Coordinates of N, CA and C and ligand atoms in Angstrom, one line a residue:
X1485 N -167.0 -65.0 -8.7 CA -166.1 -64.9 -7.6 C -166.8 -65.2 -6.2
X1486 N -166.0 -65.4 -5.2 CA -166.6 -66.6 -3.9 C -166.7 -65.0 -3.1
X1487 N -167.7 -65.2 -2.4 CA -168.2 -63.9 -1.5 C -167.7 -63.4 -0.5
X1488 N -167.1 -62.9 0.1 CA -166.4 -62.3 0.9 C -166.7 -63.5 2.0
X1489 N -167.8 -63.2 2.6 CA -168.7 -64.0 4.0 C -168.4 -65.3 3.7
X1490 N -168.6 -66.1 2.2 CA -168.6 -67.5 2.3 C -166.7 -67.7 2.1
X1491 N -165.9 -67.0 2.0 CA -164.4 -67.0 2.1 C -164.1 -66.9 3.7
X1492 N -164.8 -66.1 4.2 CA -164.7 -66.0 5.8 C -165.3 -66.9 6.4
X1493 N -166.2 -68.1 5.7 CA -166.4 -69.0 6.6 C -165.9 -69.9 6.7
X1494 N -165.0 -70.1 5.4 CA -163.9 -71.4 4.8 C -162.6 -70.7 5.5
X1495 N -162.3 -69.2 6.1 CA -161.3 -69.4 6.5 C -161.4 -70.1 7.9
X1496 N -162.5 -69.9 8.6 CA -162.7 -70.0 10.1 C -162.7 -71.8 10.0
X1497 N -163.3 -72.2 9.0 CA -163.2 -74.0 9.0 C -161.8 -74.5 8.8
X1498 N -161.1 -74.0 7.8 CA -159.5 -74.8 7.6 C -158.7 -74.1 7.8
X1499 N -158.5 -73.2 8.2 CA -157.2 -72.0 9.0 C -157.2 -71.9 10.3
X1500 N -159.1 -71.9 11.2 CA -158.8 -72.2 12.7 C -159.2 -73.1 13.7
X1501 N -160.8 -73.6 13.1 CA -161.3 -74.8 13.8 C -159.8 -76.1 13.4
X1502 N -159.8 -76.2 12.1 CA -159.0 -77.6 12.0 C -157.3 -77.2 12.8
X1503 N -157.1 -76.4 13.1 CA -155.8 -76.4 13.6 C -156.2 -76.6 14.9
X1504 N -157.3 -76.5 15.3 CA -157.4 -77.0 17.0 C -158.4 -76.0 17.8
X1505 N -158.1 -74.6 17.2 CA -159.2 -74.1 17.8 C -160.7 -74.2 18.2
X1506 N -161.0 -75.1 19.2 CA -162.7 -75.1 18.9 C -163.5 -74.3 20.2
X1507 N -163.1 -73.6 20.4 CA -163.8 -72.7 21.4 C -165.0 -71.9 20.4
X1508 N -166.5 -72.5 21.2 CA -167.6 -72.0 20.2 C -167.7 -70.4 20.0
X1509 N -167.2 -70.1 21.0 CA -167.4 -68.7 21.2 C -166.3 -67.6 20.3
X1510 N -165.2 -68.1 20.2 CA -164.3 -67.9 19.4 C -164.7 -68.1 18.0
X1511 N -164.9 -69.2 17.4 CA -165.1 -69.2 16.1 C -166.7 -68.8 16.0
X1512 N -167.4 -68.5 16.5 CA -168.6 -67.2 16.1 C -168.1 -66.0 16.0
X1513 N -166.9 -65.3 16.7 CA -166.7 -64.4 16.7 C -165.5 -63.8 15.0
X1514 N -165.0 -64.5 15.0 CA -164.4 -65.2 14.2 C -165.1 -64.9 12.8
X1515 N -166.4 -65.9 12.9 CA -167.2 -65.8 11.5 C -168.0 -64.6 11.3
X1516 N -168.0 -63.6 12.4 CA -168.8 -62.4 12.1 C -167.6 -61.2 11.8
X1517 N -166.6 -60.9 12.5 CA -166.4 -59.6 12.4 C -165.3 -59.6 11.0
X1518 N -166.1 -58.7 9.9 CA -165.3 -58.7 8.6 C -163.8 -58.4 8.7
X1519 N -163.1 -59.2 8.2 CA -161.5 -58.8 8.6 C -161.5 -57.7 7.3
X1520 N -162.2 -57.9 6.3 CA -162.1 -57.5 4.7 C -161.5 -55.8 5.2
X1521 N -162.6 -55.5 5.9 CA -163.0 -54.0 6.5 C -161.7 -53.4 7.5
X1522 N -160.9 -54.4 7.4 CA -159.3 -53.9 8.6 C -158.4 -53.8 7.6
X1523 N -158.4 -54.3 6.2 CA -157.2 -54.0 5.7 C -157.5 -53.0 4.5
X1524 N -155.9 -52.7 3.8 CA -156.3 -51.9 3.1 C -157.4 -51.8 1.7
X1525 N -157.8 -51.5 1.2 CA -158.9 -51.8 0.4 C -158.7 -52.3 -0.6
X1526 N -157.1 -52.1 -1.5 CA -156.8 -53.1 -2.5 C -156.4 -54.3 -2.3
X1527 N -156.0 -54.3 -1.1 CA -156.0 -55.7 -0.5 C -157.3 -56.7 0.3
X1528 N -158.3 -56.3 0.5 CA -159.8 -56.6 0.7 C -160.2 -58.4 -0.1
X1529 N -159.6 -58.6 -1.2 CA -159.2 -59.8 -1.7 C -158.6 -60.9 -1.4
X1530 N -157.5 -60.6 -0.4 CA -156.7 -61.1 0.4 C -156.6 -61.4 1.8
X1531 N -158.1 -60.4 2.0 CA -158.7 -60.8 3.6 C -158.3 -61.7 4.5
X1532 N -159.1 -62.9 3.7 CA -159.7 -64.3 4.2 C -158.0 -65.0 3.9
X1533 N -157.0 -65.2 3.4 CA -156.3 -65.9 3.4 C -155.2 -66.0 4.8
X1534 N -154.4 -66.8 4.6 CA -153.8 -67.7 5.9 C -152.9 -67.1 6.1
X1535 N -152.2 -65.6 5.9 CA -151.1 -65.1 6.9 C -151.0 -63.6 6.9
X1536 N -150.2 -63.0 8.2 CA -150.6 -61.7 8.0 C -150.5 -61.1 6.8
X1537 N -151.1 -59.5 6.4 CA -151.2 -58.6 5.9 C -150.6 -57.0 5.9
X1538 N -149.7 -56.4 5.7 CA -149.4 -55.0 5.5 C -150.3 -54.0 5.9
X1539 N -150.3 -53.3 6.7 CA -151.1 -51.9 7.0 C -150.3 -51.0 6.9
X1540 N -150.7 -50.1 7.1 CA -150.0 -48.3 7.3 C -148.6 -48.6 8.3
X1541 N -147.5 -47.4 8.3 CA -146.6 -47.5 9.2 C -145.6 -48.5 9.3
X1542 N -145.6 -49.5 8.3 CA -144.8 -50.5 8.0 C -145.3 -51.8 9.5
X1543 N -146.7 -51.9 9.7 CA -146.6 -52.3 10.4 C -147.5 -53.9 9.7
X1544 N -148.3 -54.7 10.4 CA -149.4 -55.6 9.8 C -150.5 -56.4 10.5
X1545 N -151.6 -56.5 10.0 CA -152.3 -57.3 10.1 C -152.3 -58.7 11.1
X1546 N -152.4 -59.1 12.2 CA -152.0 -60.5 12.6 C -153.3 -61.6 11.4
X1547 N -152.0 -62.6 11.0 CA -152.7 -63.6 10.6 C -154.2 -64.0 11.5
X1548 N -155.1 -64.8 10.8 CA -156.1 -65.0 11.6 C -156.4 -65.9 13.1
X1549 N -155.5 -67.0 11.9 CA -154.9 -68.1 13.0 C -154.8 -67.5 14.6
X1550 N -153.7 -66.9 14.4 CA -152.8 -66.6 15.6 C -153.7 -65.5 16.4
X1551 N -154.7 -64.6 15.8 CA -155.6 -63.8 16.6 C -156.5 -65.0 17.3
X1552 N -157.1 -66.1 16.4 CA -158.5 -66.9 17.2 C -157.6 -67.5 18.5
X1553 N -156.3 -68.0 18.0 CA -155.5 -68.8 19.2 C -154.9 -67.9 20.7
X1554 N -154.8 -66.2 20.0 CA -154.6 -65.8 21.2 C -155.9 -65.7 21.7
X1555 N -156.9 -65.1 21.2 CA -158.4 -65.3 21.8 C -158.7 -66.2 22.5
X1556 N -158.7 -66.9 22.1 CA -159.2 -68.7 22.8 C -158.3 -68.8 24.2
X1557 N -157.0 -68.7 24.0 CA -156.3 -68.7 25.1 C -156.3 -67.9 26.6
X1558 N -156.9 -66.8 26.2 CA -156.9 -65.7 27.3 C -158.6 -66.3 27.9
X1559 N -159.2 -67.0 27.3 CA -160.4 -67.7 28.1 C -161.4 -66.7 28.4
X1560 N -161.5 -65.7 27.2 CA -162.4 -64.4 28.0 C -164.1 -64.8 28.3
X1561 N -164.4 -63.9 29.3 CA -165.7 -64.1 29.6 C -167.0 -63.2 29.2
X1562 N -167.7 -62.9 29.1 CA -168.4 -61.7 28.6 C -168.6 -60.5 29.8
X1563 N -168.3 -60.8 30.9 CA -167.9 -59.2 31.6 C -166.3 -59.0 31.5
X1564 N -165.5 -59.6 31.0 CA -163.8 -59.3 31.7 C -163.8 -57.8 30.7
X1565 N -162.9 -57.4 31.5 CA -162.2 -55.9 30.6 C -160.8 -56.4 30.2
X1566 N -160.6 -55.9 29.3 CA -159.6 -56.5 28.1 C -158.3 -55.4 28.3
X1567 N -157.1 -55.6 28.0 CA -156.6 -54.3 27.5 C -155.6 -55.1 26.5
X1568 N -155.5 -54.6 25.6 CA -154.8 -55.0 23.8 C -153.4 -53.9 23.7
X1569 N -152.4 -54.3 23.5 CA -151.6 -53.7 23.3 C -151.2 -54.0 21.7
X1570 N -151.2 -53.0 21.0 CA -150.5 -53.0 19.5 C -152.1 -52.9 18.8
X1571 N -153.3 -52.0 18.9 CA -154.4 -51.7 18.1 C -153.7 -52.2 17.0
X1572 N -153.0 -51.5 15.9 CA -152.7 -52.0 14.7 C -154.4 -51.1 13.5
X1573 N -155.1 -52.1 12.5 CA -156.0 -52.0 12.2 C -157.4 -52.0 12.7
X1574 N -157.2 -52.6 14.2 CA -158.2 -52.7 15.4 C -158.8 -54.0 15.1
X1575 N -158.2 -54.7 14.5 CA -158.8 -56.2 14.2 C -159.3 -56.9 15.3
X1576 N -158.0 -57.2 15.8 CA -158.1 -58.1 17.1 C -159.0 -57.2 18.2
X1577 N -158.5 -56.2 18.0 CA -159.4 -55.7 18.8 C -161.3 -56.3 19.2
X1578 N -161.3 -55.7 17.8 CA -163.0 -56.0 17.5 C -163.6 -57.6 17.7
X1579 N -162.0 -58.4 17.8 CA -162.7 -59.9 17.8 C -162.4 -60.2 19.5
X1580 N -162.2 -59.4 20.4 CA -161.4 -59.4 21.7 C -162.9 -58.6 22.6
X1581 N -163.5 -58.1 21.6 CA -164.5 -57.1 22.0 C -165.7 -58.0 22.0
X1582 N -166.0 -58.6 21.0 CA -167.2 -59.6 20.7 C -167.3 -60.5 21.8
X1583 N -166.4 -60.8 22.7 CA -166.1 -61.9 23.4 C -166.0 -61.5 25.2
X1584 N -165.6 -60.5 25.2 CA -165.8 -59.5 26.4 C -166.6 -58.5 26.7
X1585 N -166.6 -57.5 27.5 CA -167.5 -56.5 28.3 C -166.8 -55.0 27.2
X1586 N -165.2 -54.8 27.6 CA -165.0 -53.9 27.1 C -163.2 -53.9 26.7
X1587 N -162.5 -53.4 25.6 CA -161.3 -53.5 25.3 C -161.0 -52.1 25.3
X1588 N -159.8 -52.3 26.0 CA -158.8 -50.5 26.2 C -157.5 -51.0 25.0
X1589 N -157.7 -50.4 23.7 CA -156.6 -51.0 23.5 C -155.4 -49.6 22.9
X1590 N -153.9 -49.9 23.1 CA -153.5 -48.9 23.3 C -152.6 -49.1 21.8
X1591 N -152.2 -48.2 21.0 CA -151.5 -48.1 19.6 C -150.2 -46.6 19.9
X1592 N -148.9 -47.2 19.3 CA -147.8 -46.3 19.8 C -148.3 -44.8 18.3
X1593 N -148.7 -46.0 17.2 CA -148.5 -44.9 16.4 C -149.7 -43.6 16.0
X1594 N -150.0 -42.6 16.2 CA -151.0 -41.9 16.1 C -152.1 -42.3 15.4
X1595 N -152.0 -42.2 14.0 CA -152.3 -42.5 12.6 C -153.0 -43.7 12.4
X1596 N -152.0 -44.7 13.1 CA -152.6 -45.9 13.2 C -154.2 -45.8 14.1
X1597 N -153.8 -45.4 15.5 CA -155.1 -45.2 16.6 C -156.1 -44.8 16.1
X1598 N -155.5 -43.4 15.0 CA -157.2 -43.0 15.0 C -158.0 -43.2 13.6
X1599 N -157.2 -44.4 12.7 CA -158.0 -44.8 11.7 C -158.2 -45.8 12.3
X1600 N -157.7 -46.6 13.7 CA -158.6 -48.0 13.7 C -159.8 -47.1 14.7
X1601 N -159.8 -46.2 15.4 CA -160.9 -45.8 16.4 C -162.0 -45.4 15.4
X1602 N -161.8 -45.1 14.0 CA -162.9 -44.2 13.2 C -163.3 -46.0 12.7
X1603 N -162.7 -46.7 12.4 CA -162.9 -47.9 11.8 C -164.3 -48.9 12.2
X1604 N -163.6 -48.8 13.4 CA -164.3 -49.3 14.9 C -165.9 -48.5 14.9
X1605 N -165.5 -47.6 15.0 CA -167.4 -46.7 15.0 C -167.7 -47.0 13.7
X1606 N -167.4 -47.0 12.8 CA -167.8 -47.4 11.3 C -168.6 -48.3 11.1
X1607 N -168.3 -49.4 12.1 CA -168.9 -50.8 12.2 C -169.7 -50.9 13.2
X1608 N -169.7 -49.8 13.9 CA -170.5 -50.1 15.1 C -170.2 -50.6 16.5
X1609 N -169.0 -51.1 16.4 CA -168.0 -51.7 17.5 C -168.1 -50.8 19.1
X1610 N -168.6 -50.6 19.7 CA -168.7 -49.5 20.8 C -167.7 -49.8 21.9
X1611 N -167.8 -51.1 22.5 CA -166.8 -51.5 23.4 C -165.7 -51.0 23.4
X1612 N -164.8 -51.0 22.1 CA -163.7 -50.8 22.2 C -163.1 -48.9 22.4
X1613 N -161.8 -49.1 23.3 CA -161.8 -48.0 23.5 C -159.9 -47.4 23.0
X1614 N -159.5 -47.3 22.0 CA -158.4 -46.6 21.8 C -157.7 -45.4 22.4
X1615 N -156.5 -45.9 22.9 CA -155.6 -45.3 23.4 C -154.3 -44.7 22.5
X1616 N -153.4 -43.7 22.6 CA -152.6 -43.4 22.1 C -151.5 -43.3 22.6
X1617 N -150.2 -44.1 22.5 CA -149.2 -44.4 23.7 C -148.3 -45.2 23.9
X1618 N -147.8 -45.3 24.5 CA -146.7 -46.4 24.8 C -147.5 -47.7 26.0
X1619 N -147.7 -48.6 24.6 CA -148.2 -49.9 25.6 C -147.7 -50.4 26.5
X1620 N -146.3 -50.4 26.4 CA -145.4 -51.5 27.0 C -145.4 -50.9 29.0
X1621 N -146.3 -49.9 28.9 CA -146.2 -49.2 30.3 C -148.1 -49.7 30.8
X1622 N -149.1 -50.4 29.8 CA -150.1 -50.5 30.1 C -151.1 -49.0 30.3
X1623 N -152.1 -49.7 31.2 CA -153.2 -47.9 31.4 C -153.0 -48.3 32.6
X1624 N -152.1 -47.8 33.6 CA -152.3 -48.0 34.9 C -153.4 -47.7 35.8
X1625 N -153.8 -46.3 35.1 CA -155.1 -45.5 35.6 C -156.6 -46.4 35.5
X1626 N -156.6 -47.4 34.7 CA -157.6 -48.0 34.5 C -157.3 -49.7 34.6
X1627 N -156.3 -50.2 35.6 CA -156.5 -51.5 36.0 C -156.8 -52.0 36.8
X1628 N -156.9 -53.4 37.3 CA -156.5 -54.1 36.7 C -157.7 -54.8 35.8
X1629 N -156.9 -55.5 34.9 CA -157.6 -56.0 33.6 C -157.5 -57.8 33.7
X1630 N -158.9 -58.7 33.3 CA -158.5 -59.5 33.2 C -158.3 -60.5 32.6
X1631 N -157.8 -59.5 31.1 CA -157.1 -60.2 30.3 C -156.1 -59.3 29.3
X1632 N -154.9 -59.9 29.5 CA -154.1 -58.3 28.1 C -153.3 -59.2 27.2
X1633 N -153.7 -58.8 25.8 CA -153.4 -59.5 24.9 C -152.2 -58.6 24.7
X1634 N -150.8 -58.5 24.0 CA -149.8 -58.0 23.2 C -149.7 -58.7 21.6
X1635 N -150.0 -57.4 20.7 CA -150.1 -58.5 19.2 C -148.8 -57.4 18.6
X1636 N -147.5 -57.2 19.6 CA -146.1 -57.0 18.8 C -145.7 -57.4 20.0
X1637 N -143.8 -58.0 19.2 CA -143.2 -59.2 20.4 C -142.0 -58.2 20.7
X1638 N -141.9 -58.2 22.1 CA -141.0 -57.9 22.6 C -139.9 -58.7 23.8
X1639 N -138.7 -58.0 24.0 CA -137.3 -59.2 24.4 C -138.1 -59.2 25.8
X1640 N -139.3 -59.4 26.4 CA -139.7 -59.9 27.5 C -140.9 -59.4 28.3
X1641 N -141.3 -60.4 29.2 CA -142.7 -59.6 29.5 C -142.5 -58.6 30.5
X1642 N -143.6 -57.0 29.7 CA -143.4 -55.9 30.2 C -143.8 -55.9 31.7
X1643 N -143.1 -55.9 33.0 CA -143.2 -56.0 34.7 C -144.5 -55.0 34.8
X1644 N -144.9 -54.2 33.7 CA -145.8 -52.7 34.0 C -147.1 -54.1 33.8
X1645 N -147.3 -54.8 32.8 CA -148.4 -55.4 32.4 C -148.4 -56.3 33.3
X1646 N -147.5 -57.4 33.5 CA -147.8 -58.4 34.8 C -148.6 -57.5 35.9
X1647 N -148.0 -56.4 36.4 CA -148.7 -56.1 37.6 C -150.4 -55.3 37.2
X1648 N -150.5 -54.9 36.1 CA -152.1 -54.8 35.8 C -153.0 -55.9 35.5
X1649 N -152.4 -57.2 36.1 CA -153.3 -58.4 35.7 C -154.2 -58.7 36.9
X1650 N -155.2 -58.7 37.0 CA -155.6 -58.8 38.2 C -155.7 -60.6 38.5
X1651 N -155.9 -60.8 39.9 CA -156.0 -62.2 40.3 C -156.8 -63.1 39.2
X1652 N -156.5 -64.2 38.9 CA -157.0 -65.0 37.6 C -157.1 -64.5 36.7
X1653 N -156.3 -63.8 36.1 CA -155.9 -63.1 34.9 C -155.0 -63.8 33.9
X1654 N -155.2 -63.3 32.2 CA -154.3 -64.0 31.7 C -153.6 -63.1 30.7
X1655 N -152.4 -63.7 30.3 CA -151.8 -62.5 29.7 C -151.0 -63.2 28.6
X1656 N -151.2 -63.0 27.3 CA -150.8 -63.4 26.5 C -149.7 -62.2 25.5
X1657 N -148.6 -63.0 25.0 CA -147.7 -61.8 24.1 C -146.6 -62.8 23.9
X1658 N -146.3 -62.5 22.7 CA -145.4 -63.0 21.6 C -143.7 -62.1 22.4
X1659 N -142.5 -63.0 22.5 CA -141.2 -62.8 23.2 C -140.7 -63.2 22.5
X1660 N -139.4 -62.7 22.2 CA -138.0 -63.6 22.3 C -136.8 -62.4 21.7
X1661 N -135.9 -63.3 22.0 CA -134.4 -62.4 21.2 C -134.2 -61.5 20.2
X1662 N -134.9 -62.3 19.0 CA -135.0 -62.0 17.8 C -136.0 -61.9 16.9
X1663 N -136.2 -61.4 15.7 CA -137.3 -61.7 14.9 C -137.2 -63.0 14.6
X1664 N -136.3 -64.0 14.7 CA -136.7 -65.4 13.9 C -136.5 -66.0 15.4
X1665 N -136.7 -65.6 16.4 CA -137.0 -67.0 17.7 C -138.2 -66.0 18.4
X1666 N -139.4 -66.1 18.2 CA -140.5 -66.2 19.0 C -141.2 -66.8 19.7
X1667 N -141.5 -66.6 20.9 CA -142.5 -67.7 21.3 C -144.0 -67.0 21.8
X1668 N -144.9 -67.6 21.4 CA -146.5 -66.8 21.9 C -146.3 -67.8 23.6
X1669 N -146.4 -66.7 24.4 CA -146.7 -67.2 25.7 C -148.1 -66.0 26.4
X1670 N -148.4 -67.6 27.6 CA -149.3 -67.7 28.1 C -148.7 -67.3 29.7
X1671 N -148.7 -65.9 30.4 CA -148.9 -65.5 31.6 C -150.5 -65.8 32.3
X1672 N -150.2 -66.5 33.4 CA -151.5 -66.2 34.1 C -151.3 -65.6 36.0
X1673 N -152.0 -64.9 36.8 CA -152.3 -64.3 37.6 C -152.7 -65.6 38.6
X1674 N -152.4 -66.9 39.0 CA -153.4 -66.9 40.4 C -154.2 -66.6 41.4
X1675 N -155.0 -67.2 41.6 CA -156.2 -66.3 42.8 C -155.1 -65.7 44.0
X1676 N -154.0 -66.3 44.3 CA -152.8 -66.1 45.6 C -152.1 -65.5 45.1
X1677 N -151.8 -64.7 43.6 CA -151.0 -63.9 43.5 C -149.7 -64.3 42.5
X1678 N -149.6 -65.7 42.3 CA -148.4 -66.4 41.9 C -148.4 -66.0 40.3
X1679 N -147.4 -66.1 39.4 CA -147.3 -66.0 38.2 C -146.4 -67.1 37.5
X1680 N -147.3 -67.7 36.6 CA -147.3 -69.0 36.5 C -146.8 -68.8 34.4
X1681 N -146.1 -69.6 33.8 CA -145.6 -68.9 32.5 C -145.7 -70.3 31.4
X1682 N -147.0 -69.9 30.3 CA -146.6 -71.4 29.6 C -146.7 -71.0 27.9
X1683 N -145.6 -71.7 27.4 CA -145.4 -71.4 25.8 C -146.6 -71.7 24.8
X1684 N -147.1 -71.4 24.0 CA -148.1 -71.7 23.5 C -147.7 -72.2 21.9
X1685 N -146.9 -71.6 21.0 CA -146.2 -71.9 19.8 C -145.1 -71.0 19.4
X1686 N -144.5 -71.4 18.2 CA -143.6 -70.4 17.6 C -144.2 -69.5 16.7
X1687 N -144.0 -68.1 17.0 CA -144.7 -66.5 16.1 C -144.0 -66.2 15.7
X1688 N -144.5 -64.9 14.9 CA -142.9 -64.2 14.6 C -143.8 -62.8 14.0
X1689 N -143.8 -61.8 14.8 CA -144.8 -60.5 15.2 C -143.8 -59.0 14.8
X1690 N -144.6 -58.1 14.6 CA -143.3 -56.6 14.6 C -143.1 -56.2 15.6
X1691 N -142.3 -55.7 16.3 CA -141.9 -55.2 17.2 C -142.5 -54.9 18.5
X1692 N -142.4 -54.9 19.5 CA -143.2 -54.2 20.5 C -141.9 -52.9 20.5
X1693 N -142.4 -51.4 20.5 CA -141.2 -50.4 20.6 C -141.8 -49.5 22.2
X1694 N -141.2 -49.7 22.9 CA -141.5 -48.9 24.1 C -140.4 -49.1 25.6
X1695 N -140.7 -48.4 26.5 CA -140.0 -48.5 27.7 C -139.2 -49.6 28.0
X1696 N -140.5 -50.6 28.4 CA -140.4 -51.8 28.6 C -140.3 -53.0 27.4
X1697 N -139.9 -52.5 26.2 CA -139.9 -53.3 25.2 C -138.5 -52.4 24.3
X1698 N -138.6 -53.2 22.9 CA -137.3 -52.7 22.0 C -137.3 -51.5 22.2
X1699 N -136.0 -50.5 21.9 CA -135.8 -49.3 22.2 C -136.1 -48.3 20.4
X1700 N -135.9 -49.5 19.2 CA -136.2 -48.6 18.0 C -137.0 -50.0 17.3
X1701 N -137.6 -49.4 16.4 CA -138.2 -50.3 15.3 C -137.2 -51.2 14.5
X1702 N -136.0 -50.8 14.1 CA -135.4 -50.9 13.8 C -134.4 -52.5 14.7
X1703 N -134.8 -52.3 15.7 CA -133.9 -53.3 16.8 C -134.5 -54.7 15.9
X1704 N -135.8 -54.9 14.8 CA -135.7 -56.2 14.4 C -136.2 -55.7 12.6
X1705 N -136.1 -56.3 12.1 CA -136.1 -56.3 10.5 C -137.8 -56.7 10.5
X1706 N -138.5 -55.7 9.7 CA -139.6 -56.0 9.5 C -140.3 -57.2 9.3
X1707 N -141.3 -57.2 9.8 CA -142.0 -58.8 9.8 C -143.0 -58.8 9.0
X1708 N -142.9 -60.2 9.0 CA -144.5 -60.7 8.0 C -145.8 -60.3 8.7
Ligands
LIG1879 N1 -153.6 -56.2 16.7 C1 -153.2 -55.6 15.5 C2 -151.9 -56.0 15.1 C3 -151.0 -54.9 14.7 S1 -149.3 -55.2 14.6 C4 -154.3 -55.9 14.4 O1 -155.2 -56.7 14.6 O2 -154.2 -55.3 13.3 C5 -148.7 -54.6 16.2 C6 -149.0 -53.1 16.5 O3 -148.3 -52.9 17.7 C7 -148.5 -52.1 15.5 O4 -149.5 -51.3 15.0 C8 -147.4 -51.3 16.3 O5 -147.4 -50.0 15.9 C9 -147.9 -51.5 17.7 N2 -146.9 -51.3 18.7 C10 -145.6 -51.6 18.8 N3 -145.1 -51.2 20.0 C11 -146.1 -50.6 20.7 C12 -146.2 -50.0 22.0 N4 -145.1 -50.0 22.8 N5 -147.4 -49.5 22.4 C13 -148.4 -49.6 21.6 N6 -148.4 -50.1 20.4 C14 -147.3 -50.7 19.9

C-alpha cells in the first residue's frame, strides 16, 4: 500500500499545484502538515483524497483544494496574526499556522475546540490558539488581524469581521443564499480604509451558525 506521506505528496501535485495553486510557501506547507492526523481514524485512508471528509457534530473536513486556495489567497506573511473562524478538526488551522506568526481560531461547538486544541499540541503545533464561541462576532479583544479566513458559509459577510481587518488585510469566507449557490470571496482592507470585494470560485461549506450568520444548523441541509 502507497504511504501516507508519498499519497500526501501526489495530493499536493494533482489536487493543488495543477489546479493553479503555486504559491511555494503554500504547497510546502501543504506537503508537511498530516491531514491523515485531522480526520477520524477509520477514515485516515481517505486523508489524501480530493474532497471534504465527515468529522464529529455533523460537521467536515474542508477539501484540500479549497484549504491551499484559501491559503494562497489571504497572501499570508510569516509575522501576520491570523484569526480562522470554523476550527472544525484544526486542519486549516495548522496549515494557516505554518505560514504565519500566530492563529486565533474560534469553533461554536465545544467538543469540536477541544479535540482540535488537544490535536494541535499532539503535533506540536504551538501557534495556534483555540477559542470557544460564536465566530461570526470575531475576538474583538484581540484585533485587528491581518488575515481571517471563514471555513463555514454564511448569507453574508459578518460587519463584526470586516471591522477586525486591519489596513491591508484580507478576508476570505464562503457566502450565499443557499447551500447550492456559494461563492468563496476575497475581502480586502486598503491602506485608506476602503473595502474592496472579489469572487474567487463556486464552494459549497456547512453552515456558518451565529449572530451574524444562519440563525440554526438546520437553515441549510448538511454539506459535503
Ligand atoms: N477549518 C475546518 C473546517 C470545519 S467545517 C477544518 O479544517 O477542519 C466549519 C466549522 O465551522 C464547523 O466545525 C462548525 O461547527 C464551525 N462553525 C459554524 N458556525 C460557527 C460560528 N458561528 N463560530 C465558530 N465556528 C462555527
Amino acid at each position: 500500500m502507497e504511504s501516507l506521506e508519498h499519497a500526501r505528496h501526489r495530493m499536493v501535485e494533482r489536487q493543488v499545484a495543477a489546479r493553479g495553486v503555486h504559491d511555494p510557501r503554500v504547497l510546502e506547507a501543504m506537503s508537511r502538515v498530516p491531514r491523515h492526523a485531522f480526520v477520524p481514524p477509520e477514515l485516515a485512508h481517505e486523508a489524501y483524497l480530493d474532497s471534504p471528509l465527515p468529522i464529529a457534530e455533523g460537521q467536515t473536513i474542508s477539501q484540500p483544494y479549497i484549504v491551499a486556495l484559501t491559503a494562497e489567497s489571504l497572501r499570508l506573511r510569516p509575522e501576520d496574526r491570523v484569526l480562522e473562524i470554523g476550527t472544525g478538526s484544526g486542519y486549516a488551522a495548522a496549515i494557516l499556522a505554518t505560514l504565519a506568526r500566530e492563529v486565533h481560531s474560534v469553533e461554536r461547538h465545544e467538543t469540536l475546540a477541544r479535540e482540535a486544541a488537544q490535536r494541535l499540541a499532539d503535533l506540536g503545533i504551538a501557534n495556534v490558539h483555540v477559542h470557544q464561541g460564536d465566530g461570526t462576532l470575531g475576538l474583538p479583544e484581540l484585533a485587528p488581524f491581518d488575515a481571517i479566513a471563514v471555513t463555514a458559509s454564511g448569507p453574508r459577510v459578518p460587519p463584526a469581521l470586516i471591522e477586525q481587518l486591519a489596513p491591508g488585510g484580507r478576508l476570505v469566507i464562503p457566502t450565499g443564499p443557499d447551500h447550492s449557490d456559494q461563492r468563496l470571496v476575497l475581502v480586502t482592507r486598503a491602506e485608506d480604509g476602503a473595502i474592496h470585494e472579489h469572487e474567487i470560485c463556486r464552494v459549497r461549506f456547512v453552515p456558518l451558525v451565529g449572530a451574524q450568520g444562519w440563525s440554526h444548523d438546520e437553515a441549510l441541509p448538511p454539506s459535503s
